[in-house]
Amino acid sequence: MSEQSKSPQAPDHTPRVVIAGAGMAGVQTAVALRENGWHGAITLFGDEPHPPYDRPPLSKAVLLGKADGAAFDVDFRSLGIDLELDHPVTGIRPAEHLLDTVRGPVRYDHAVLATGSAPLKLPGTEGHPGVHLLRTLDDARRLRPVLAARSDVVVVGAGWIGAEFATAAREAGCAVTVVEAADRPLAGALPAEVAAHMTPWYGAAGADLRTGARVASVEQRGVVLDDGTALPADAVLVGIGARPVTGWLAGSGIALSPEDGSVLADDRLRTSAPDVHAVGDCASFPSARYGRRLLIHHWDNALQGPRTVARNITGDPAEATVYDPVPYFWSEQFGRFVQYAGDHGGADELVWRGDPDGAAWSVIWLRDGVLVALLAVGRPRDLAQGRRLIERGATLDRLRAADASVPLKSAVR
């Protein structure tokens, strides 16, 4: 029974966790709470009418019509999780322990903010029927007939989403032009010397990559660049980044980052408000491992963080669990499996493993000889071993690490 249907003459005093957001982070938090022995009520609020689903298949199987959805294999009813679909949250009042929703306030003992991130829109394209984003199941379903028709497609942004969508569009037989304002793909994620070896993947797959190019306008039948070039397009996919969905927290007193709008969680994923936690794409946290605050918009963070939140809600506050993961993500693009672990921002040395113009290679980043990050293309063993070595803070022998025939674990000093 939902909170709103209870009689006001018989108030419910059952201990309750409310979770704002029914994506990966929200769902995994609910499941982890049960696994960690939470016996009280759990209410999970989602904006969409669809049962909670996984997002990675949206840019692959769902987009290409190989699957209609990607619902999580979770029996919410048997777990005693009250799933409130099509039920957006609108605010939170920490002093009163109330979560505001479109259907009224809900009392909580603990609240978890898991509202994720939303893709940035291309200025001036609001309401344009031919301009698409790719974040939700409905987004993927709207794009599916575009690919099925083998349309002319322009992709704005050569980041991870742009590359994955271009891959699917080429597989479907579409003519694809990718427009990137920076001088290379993945400019916000990887250094130029690494991205340079990924640039040819576009042309080899039959996609036209145009770097240093900015969109001036989107017209009825195409895109016009700032140099006057007109690119024909039946559809435009915008993949220029995302921002945490935290606008609904205005007036709550919960501290947000002035730079990126993320919830400023501490190293236990607690917010500035008592009994309010934050997890997944909407939250940043301080990393002792990397010496800076991290905001991670990737699947693995939305899987790992909930376990920390659940332990900290159900456990002894004096023994709260610290969250300091090795970031990890993967991408499938142009026939390659790309994996990344760690954070190379503070590295002082880059070491190649294998030929970066070949089919399989890796690059590692060291700081004072310690492995801090790794990018693997078609070398999953490097990634698996490297991730464990990063967790250990292992120091590597540079010469052995540069030998692609030597297992990374054998390059430890």
PDB file of N, CA, C and O in Angstrom, residues 277-331:
ATOM      1  N   HIS A 277      21.414  10.288   1.730  1.00  0.00           N
ATOM      2  CA  HIS A 277      22.577   9.763   1.017  1.00  0.00           C
ATOM      3  C   HIS A 277      22.407  10.058  -0.481  1.00  0.00           C
ATOM      4  O   HIS A 277      21.299  10.317  -0.947  1.00  0.00           O
ATOM      5  N   ALA A 278      23.507   9.987  -1.220  1.00  0.00           N
ATOM      6  CA  ALA A 278      23.436  10.216  -2.673  1.00  0.00           C
ATOM      7  C   ALA A 278      24.361   9.231  -3.371  1.00  0.00           C
ATOM      8  O   ALA A 278      25.463   8.927  -2.883  1.00  0.00           O
ATOM      9  N   VAL A 279      23.917   8.743  -4.533  1.00  0.00           N
ATOM     10  CA  VAL A 279      24.653   7.679  -5.206  1.00  0.00           C
ATOM     11  C   VAL A 279      24.454   7.764  -6.713  1.00  0.00           C
ATOM     12  O   VAL A 279      23.448   8.290  -7.198  1.00  0.00           O
ATOM     13  N   GLY A 280      25.432   7.260  -7.466  1.00  0.00           N
ATOM     14  CA  GLY A 280      25.317   7.209  -8.915  1.00  0.00           C
ATOM     15  C   GLY A 280      25.696   8.502  -9.601  1.00  0.00           C
ATOM     16  O   GLY A 280      26.481   9.310  -9.085  1.00  0.00           O
ATOM     17  N   ASP A 281      25.105   8.738 -10.772  1.00  0.00           N
ATOM     18  CA  ASP A 281      25.483   9.860 -11.636  1.00  0.00           C
ATOM     19  C   ASP A 281      25.234  11.233 -11.023  1.00  0.00           C
ATOM     20  O   ASP A 281      25.817  12.215 -11.464  1.00  0.00           O
ATOM     21  N   CYS A 282      24.334  11.312 -10.041  1.00  0.00           N
ATOM     22  CA  CYS A 282      23.986  12.630  -9.508  1.00  0.00           C
ATOM     23  C   CYS A 282      24.928  13.084  -8.402  1.00  0.00           C
ATOM     24  O   CYS A 282      24.840  14.234  -7.952  1.00  0.00           O
ATOM     25  N   ALA A 283      25.831  12.222  -7.956  1.00  0.00           N
ATOM     26  CA  ALA A 283      26.652  12.528  -6.787  1.00  0.00           C
ATOM     27  C   ALA A 283      28.140  12.498  -7.095  1.00  0.00           C
ATOM     28  O   ALA A 283      28.622  11.618  -7.815  1.00  0.00           O
ATOM     29  N   SER A 284      28.872  13.451  -6.539  1.00  0.00           N
ATOM     30  CA  SER A 284      30.329  13.411  -6.551  1.00  0.00           C
ATOM     31  C   SER A 284      30.814  13.102  -5.141  1.00  0.00           C
ATOM     32  O   SER A 284      30.104  13.338  -4.167  1.00  0.00           O
ATOM     33  N   PHE A 285      32.020  12.566  -5.040  1.00  0.00           N
ATOM     34  CA  PHE A 285      32.550  12.167  -3.742  1.00  0.00           C
ATOM     35  C   PHE A 285      34.065  12.354  -3.732  1.00  0.00           C
ATOM     36  O   PHE A 285      34.713  12.275  -4.785  1.00  0.00           O
ATOM     37  N   PRO A 286      34.652  12.602  -2.556  1.00  0.00           N
ATOM     38  CA  PRO A 286      36.106  12.784  -2.495  1.00  0.00           C
ATOM     39  C   PRO A 286      36.816  11.437  -2.533  1.00  0.00           C
ATOM     40  O   PRO A 286      36.441  10.497  -1.834  1.00  0.00           O
ATOM     41  N   SER A 287      37.846  11.336  -3.372  1.00  0.00           N
ATOM     42  CA  SER A 287      38.621  10.108  -3.483  1.00  0.00           C
ATOM     43  C   SER A 287      40.000  10.317  -2.864  1.00  0.00           C
ATOM     44  O   SER A 287      40.788  11.135  -3.356  1.00  0.00           O
ATOM     45  N   ALA A 288      40.290   9.576  -1.811  1.00  0.00           N
ATOM     46  CA  ALA A 288      41.633   9.620  -1.228  1.00  0.00           C
ATOM     47  C   ALA A 288      42.635   8.988  -2.184  1.00  0.00           C
ATOM     48  O   ALA A 288      43.793   9.415  -2.270  1.00  0.00           O
ATOM     49  N   ARG A 289      42.177   8.011  -2.954  1.00  0.00           N
ATOM     50  CA  ARG A 289      43.049   7.316  -3.897  1.00  0.00           C
ATOM     51  C   ARG A 289      43.600   8.282  -4.951  1.00  0.00           C
ATOM     52  O   ARG A 289      44.757   8.210  -5.332  1.00  0.00           O
ATOM     53  N   TYR A 290      42.738   9.194  -5.413  1.00  0.00           N
ATOM     54  CA  TYR A 290      43.147  10.099  -6.490  1.00  0.00           C
ATOM     55  C   TYR A 290      43.305  11.548  -6.049  1.00  0.00           C
ATOM     56  O   TYR A 290      43.661  12.411  -6.846  1.00  0.00           O
ATOM     57  N   GLY A 291      43.016  11.825  -4.788  1.00  0.00           N
ATOM     58  CA  GLY A 291      43.279  13.142  -4.243  1.00  0.00           C
ATOM     59  C   GLY A 291      42.400  14.243  -4.793  1.00  0.00           C
ATOM     60  O   GLY A 291      42.788  15.419  -4.783  1.00  0.00           O
ATOM     61  N   ARG A 292      41.218  13.887  -5.250  1.00  0.00           N
ATOM     62  CA  ARG A 292      40.293  14.898  -5.747  1.00  0.00           C
ATOM     63  C   ARG A 292      38.868  14.335  -5.719  1.00  0.00           C
ATOM     64  O   ARG A 292      38.659  13.138  -5.523  1.00  0.00           O
ATOM     65  N   ARG A 293      37.911  15.213  -5.914  1.00  0.00           N
ATOM     66  CA  ARG A 293      36.513  14.805  -5.960  1.00  0.00           C
ATOM     67  C   ARG A 293      36.199  14.215  -7.332  1.00  0.00           C
ATOM     68  O   ARG A 293      36.582  14.764  -8.359  1.00  0.00           O
ATOM     69  N   LEU A 294      35.485  13.093  -7.349  1.00  0.00           N
ATOM     70  CA  LEU A 294      35.149  12.406  -8.594  1.00  0.00           C
ATOM     71  C   LEU A 294      33.642  12.460  -8.848  1.00  0.00           C
ATOM     72  O   LEU A 294      32.842  12.277  -7.934  1.00  0.00           O
ATOM     73  N   LEU A 295      33.293  12.708 -10.092  1.00  0.00           N
ATOM     74  CA  LEU A 295      31.918  12.597 -10.571  1.00  0.00           C
ATOM     75  C   LEU A 295      31.954  11.599 -11.712  1.00  0.00           C
ATOM     76  O   LEU A 295      32.536  11.870 -12.761  1.00  0.00           O
ATOM     77  N   ILE A 296      31.355  10.430 -11.503  1.00  0.00           N
ATOM     78  CA  ILE A 296      31.500   9.317 -12.442  1.00  0.00           C
ATOM     79  C   ILE A 296      30.152   8.984 -13.061  1.00  0.00           C
ATOM     80  O   ILE A 296      29.240   8.526 -12.371  1.00  0.00           O
ATOM     81  N   HIS A 297      30.031   9.205 -14.371  1.00  0.00           N
ATOM     82  CA  HIS A 297      28.784   8.916 -15.081  1.00  0.00           C
ATOM     83  C   HIS A 297      28.895   7.577 -15.801  1.00  0.00           C
ATOM     84  O   HIS A 297      28.792   7.511 -17.029  1.00  0.00           O
ATOM     85  N   HIS A 298      29.123   6.519 -15.044  1.00  0.00           N
ATOM     86  CA  HIS A 298      29.262   5.210 -15.676  1.00  0.00           C
ATOM     87  C   HIS A 298      28.545   4.134 -14.869  1.00  0.00           C
ATOM     88  O   HIS A 298      28.366   4.251 -13.648  1.00  0.00           O
ATOM     89  N   TRP A 299      28.195   3.074 -15.558  1.00  0.00           N
ATOM     90  CA  TRP A 299      27.380   1.977 -15.037  1.00  0.00           C
ATOM     91  C   TRP A 299      27.963   1.377 -13.776  1.00  0.00           C
ATOM     92  O   TRP A 299      27.238   1.099 -12.808  1.00  0.00           O
ATOM     93  N   ASP A 300      29.264   1.142 -13.744  1.00  0.00           N
ATOM     94  CA  ASP A 300      29.862   0.447 -12.607  1.00  0.00           C
ATOM     95  C   ASP A 300      29.734   1.251 -11.315  1.00  0.00           C
ATOM     96  O   ASP A 300      29.547   0.675 -10.236  1.00  0.00           O
ATOM     97  N   ASN A 301      29.812   2.570 -11.408  1.00  0.00           N
ATOM     98  CA  ASN A 301      29.643   3.411 -10.228  1.00  0.00           C
ATOM     99  C   ASN A 301      28.231   3.278  -9.668  1.00  0.00           C
ATOM    100  O   ASN A 301      28.022   3.277  -8.450  1.00  0.00           O
ATOM    101  N   ALA A 302      27.247   3.156 -10.571  1.00  0.00           N
ATOM    102  CA  ALA A 302      25.855   2.992 -10.144  1.00  0.00           C
ATOM    103  C   ALA A 302      25.597   1.596  -9.596  1.00  0.00           C
ATOM    104  O   ALA A 302      24.574   1.364  -8.938  1.00  0.00           O
ATOM    105  N   LEU A 303      26.495   0.672  -9.844  1.00  0.00           N
ATOM    106  CA  LEU A 303      26.393  -0.683  -9.290  1.00  0.00           C
ATOM    107  C   LEU A 303      27.095  -0.778  -7.941  1.00  0.00           C
ATOM    108  O   LEU A 303      26.578  -1.389  -6.997  1.00  0.00           O
ATOM    109  N   GLN A 304      28.280  -0.169  -7.824  1.00  0.00           N
ATOM    110  CA  GLN A 304      29.096  -0.317  -6.619  1.00  0.00           C
ATOM    111  C   GLN A 304      28.649   0.604  -5.483  1.00  0.00           C
ATOM    112  O   GLN A 304      28.615   0.191  -4.316  1.00  0.00           O
ATOM    113  N   GLY A 305      28.331   1.856  -5.802  1.00  0.00           N
ATOM    114  CA  GLY A 305      27.974   2.814  -4.766  1.00  0.00           C
ATOM    115  C   GLY A 305      26.816   2.380  -3.881  1.00  0.00           C
ATOM    116  O   GLY A 305      26.855   2.574  -2.657  1.00  0.00           O
ATOM    117  N   PRO A 306      25.747   1.796  -4.439  1.00  0.00           N
ATOM    118  CA  PRO A 306      24.620   1.374  -3.613  1.00  0.00           C
ATOM    119  C   PRO A 306      24.992   0.413  -2.487  1.00  0.00           C
ATOM    120  O   PRO A 306      24.365   0.409  -1.426  1.00  0.00           O
ATOM    121  N   ARG A 307      26.004  -0.408  -2.705  1.00  0.00           N
ATOM    122  CA  ARG A 307      26.404  -1.347  -1.661  1.00  0.00           C
ATOM    123  C   ARG A 307      26.943  -0.590  -0.442  1.00  0.00           C
ATOM    124  O   ARG A 307      26.689  -0.978   0.705  1.00  0.00           O
ATOM    125  N   THR A 308      27.691   0.492  -0.715  1.00  0.00           N
ATOM    126  CA  THR A 308      28.196   1.318   0.379  1.00  0.00           C
ATOM    127  C   THR A 308      27.044   2.010   1.099  1.00  0.00           C
ATOM    128  O   THR A 308      26.988   2.044   2.332  1.00  0.00           O
ATOM    129  N   VAL A 309      26.114   2.568   0.333  1.00  0.00           N
ATOM    130  CA  VAL A 309      24.977   3.263   0.939  1.00  0.00           C
ATOM    131  C   VAL A 309      24.168   2.307   1.808  1.00  0.00           C
ATOM    132  O   VAL A 309      23.789   2.629   2.950  1.00  0.00           O
ATOM    133  N   ALA A 310      23.904   1.111   1.288  1.00  0.00           N
ATOM    134  CA  ALA A 310      23.106   0.143   2.050  1.00  0.00           C
ATOM    135  C   ALA A 310      23.806  -0.260   3.341  1.00  0.00           C
ATOM    136  O   ALA A 310      23.174  -0.364   4.406  1.00  0.00           O
ATOM    137  N   ARG A 311      25.105  -0.498   3.271  1.00  0.00           N
ATOM    138  CA  ARG A 311      25.843  -0.872   4.487  1.00  0.00           C
ATOM    139  C   ARG A 311      25.812   0.260   5.503  1.00  0.00           C
ATOM    140  O   ARG A 311      25.694   0.021   6.711  1.00  0.00           O
ATOM    141  N   ASN A 312      25.915   1.499   5.025  1.00  0.00           N
ATOM    142  CA  ASN A 312      25.948   2.623   5.952  1.00  0.00           C
ATOM    143  C   ASN A 312      24.586   2.932   6.554  1.00  0.00           C
ATOM    144  O   ASN A 312      24.497   3.464   7.659  1.00  0.00           O
ATOM    145  N   ILE A 313      23.512   2.620   5.859  1.00  0.00           N
ATOM    146  CA  ILE A 313      22.172   2.802   6.425  1.00  0.00           C
ATOM    147  C   ILE A 313      21.868   1.725   7.460  1.00  0.00           C
ATOM    148  O   ILE A 313      21.283   1.999   8.514  1.00  0.00           O
ATOM    149  N   THR A 314      22.286   0.503   7.175  1.00  0.00           N
ATOM    150  CA  THR A 314      21.933  -0.619   8.048  1.00  0.00           C
ATOM    151  C   THR A 314      22.960  -0.883   9.140  1.00  0.00           C
ATOM    152  O   THR A 314      22.658  -1.590  10.109  1.00  0.00           O
ATOM    153  N   GLY A 315      24.165  -0.336   9.004  1.00  0.00           N
ATOM    154  CA  GLY A 315      25.228  -0.652   9.946  1.00  0.00           C
ATOM    155  C   GLY A 315      25.411   0.364  11.051  1.00  0.00           C
ATOM    156  O   GLY A 315      24.634   1.314  11.201  1.00  0.00           O
ATOM    157  N   ASP A 316      26.472   0.175  11.816  1.00  0.00           N
ATOM    158  CA  ASP A 316      26.831   1.064  12.914  1.00  0.00           C
ATOM    159  C   ASP A 316      27.422   2.352  12.345  1.00  0.00           C
ATOM    160  O   ASP A 316      28.423   2.303  11.623  1.00  0.00           O
ATOM    161  N   PRO A 317      26.826   3.514  12.642  1.00  0.00           N
ATOM    162  CA  PRO A 317      27.359   4.784  12.113  1.00  0.00           C
ATOM    163  C   PRO A 317      28.819   5.020  12.476  1.00  0.00           C
ATOM    164  O   PRO A 317      29.550   5.695  11.731  1.00  0.00           O
ATOM    165  N   ALA A 318      29.265   4.468  13.584  1.00  0.00           N
ATOM    166  CA  ALA A 318      30.655   4.657  14.004  1.00  0.00           C
ATOM    167  C   ALA A 318      31.615   3.847  13.143  1.00  0.00           C
ATOM    168  O   ALA A 318      32.829   4.072  13.194  1.00  0.00           O
ATOM    169  N   GLU A 319      31.080   2.912  12.375  1.00  0.00           N
ATOM    170  CA  GLU A 319      31.926   2.067  11.523  1.00  0.00           C
ATOM    171  C   GLU A 319      31.492   2.192  10.062  1.00  0.00           C
ATOM    172  O   GLU A 319      31.480   1.207   9.318  1.00  0.00           O
ATOM    173  N   ALA A 320      31.151   3.385   9.656  1.00  0.00           N
ATOM    174  CA  ALA A 320      30.645   3.609   8.299  1.00  0.00           C
ATOM    175  C   ALA A 320      31.689   3.233   7.246  1.00  0.00           C
ATOM    176  O   ALA A 320      32.892   3.443   7.429  1.00  0.00           O
ATOM    177  N   THR A 321      31.208   2.670   6.139  1.00  0.00           N
ATOM    178  CA  THR A 321      32.069   2.224   5.050  1.00  0.00           C
ATOM    179  C   THR A 321      32.460   3.391   4.152  1.00  0.00           C
ATOM    180  O   THR A 321      31.619   4.199   3.751  1.00  0.00           O
ATOM    181  N   VAL A 322      33.748   3.477   3.833  1.00  0.00           N
ATOM    182  CA  VAL A 322      34.250   4.509   2.929  1.00  0.00           C
ATOM    183  C   VAL A 322      34.087   4.034   1.484  1.00  0.00           C
ATOM    184  O   VAL A 322      34.323   2.865   1.167  1.00  0.00           O
ATOM    185  N   TYR A 323      33.698   4.952   0.606  1.00  0.00           N
ATOM    186  CA  TYR A 323      33.554   4.636  -0.818  1.00  0.00           C
ATOM    187  C   TYR A 323      34.704   5.283  -1.582  1.00  0.00           C
ATOM    188  O   TYR A 323      34.784   6.506  -1.690  1.00  0.00           O
ATOM    189  N   ASP A 324      35.613   4.468  -2.095  1.00  0.00           N
ATOM    190  CA  ASP A 324      36.739   4.990  -2.867  1.00  0.00           C
ATOM    191  C   ASP A 324      37.120   3.963  -3.936  1.00  0.00           C
ATOM    192  O   ASP A 324      38.162   3.320  -3.872  1.00  0.00           O
ATOM    193  N   PRO A 325      36.245   3.780  -4.927  1.00  0.00           N
ATOM    194  CA  PRO A 325      36.450   2.732  -5.922  1.00  0.00           C
ATOM    195  C   PRO A 325      37.501   3.104  -6.964  1.00  0.00           C
ATOM    196  O   PRO A 325      37.901   4.258  -7.084  1.00  0.00           O
ATOM    197  N   VAL A 326      37.923   2.097  -7.701  1.00  0.00           N
ATOM    198  CA  VAL A 326      38.669   2.331  -8.936  1.00  0.00           C
ATOM    199  C   VAL A 326      37.628   2.476 -10.038  1.00  0.00           C
ATOM    200  O   VAL A 326      36.943   1.508 -10.369  1.00  0.00           O
ATOM    201  N   PRO A 327      37.449   3.672 -10.594  1.00  0.00           N
ATOM    202  CA  PRO A 327      36.426   3.843 -11.633  1.00  0.00           C
ATOM    203  C   PRO A 327      36.649   2.878 -12.795  1.00  0.00           C
ATOM    204  O   PRO A 327      37.792   2.583 -13.169  1.00  0.00           O
ATOM    205  N   TYR A 328      35.545   2.415 -13.360  1.00  0.00           N
ATOM    206  CA  TYR A 328      35.632   1.468 -14.481  1.00  0.00           C
ATOM    207  C   TYR A 328      34.482   1.699 -15.438  1.00  0.00           C
ATOM    208  O   TYR A 328      33.355   1.971 -15.015  1.00  0.00           O
ATOM    209  N   PHE A 329      34.765   1.603 -16.723  1.00  0.00           N
ATOM    210  CA  PHE A 329      33.682   1.584 -17.706  1.00  0.00           C
ATOM    211  C   PHE A 329      34.152   0.880 -18.970  1.00  0.00           C
ATOM    212  O   PHE A 329      35.338   0.591 -19.144  1.00  0.00           O
ATOM    213  N   TRP A 330      33.198   0.574 -19.825  1.00  0.00           N
ATOM    214  CA  TRP A 330      33.516  -0.057 -21.100  1.00  0.00           C
ATOM    215  C   TRP A 330      32.673   0.569 -22.195  1.00  0.00           C
ATOM    216  O   TRP A 330      31.648   1.209 -21.939  1.00  0.00           O
ATOM    217  N   SER A 331      33.107   0.366 -23.437  1.00  0.00           N
ATOM    218  CA  SER A 331      32.372   0.861 -24.593  1.00  0.00           C
ATOM    219  C   SER A 331      32.625  -0.083 -25.758  1.00  0.00           C
ATOM    220  O   SER A 331      33.759  -0.536 -25.961  1.00  0.00           O
TER     221      SER A 331
END
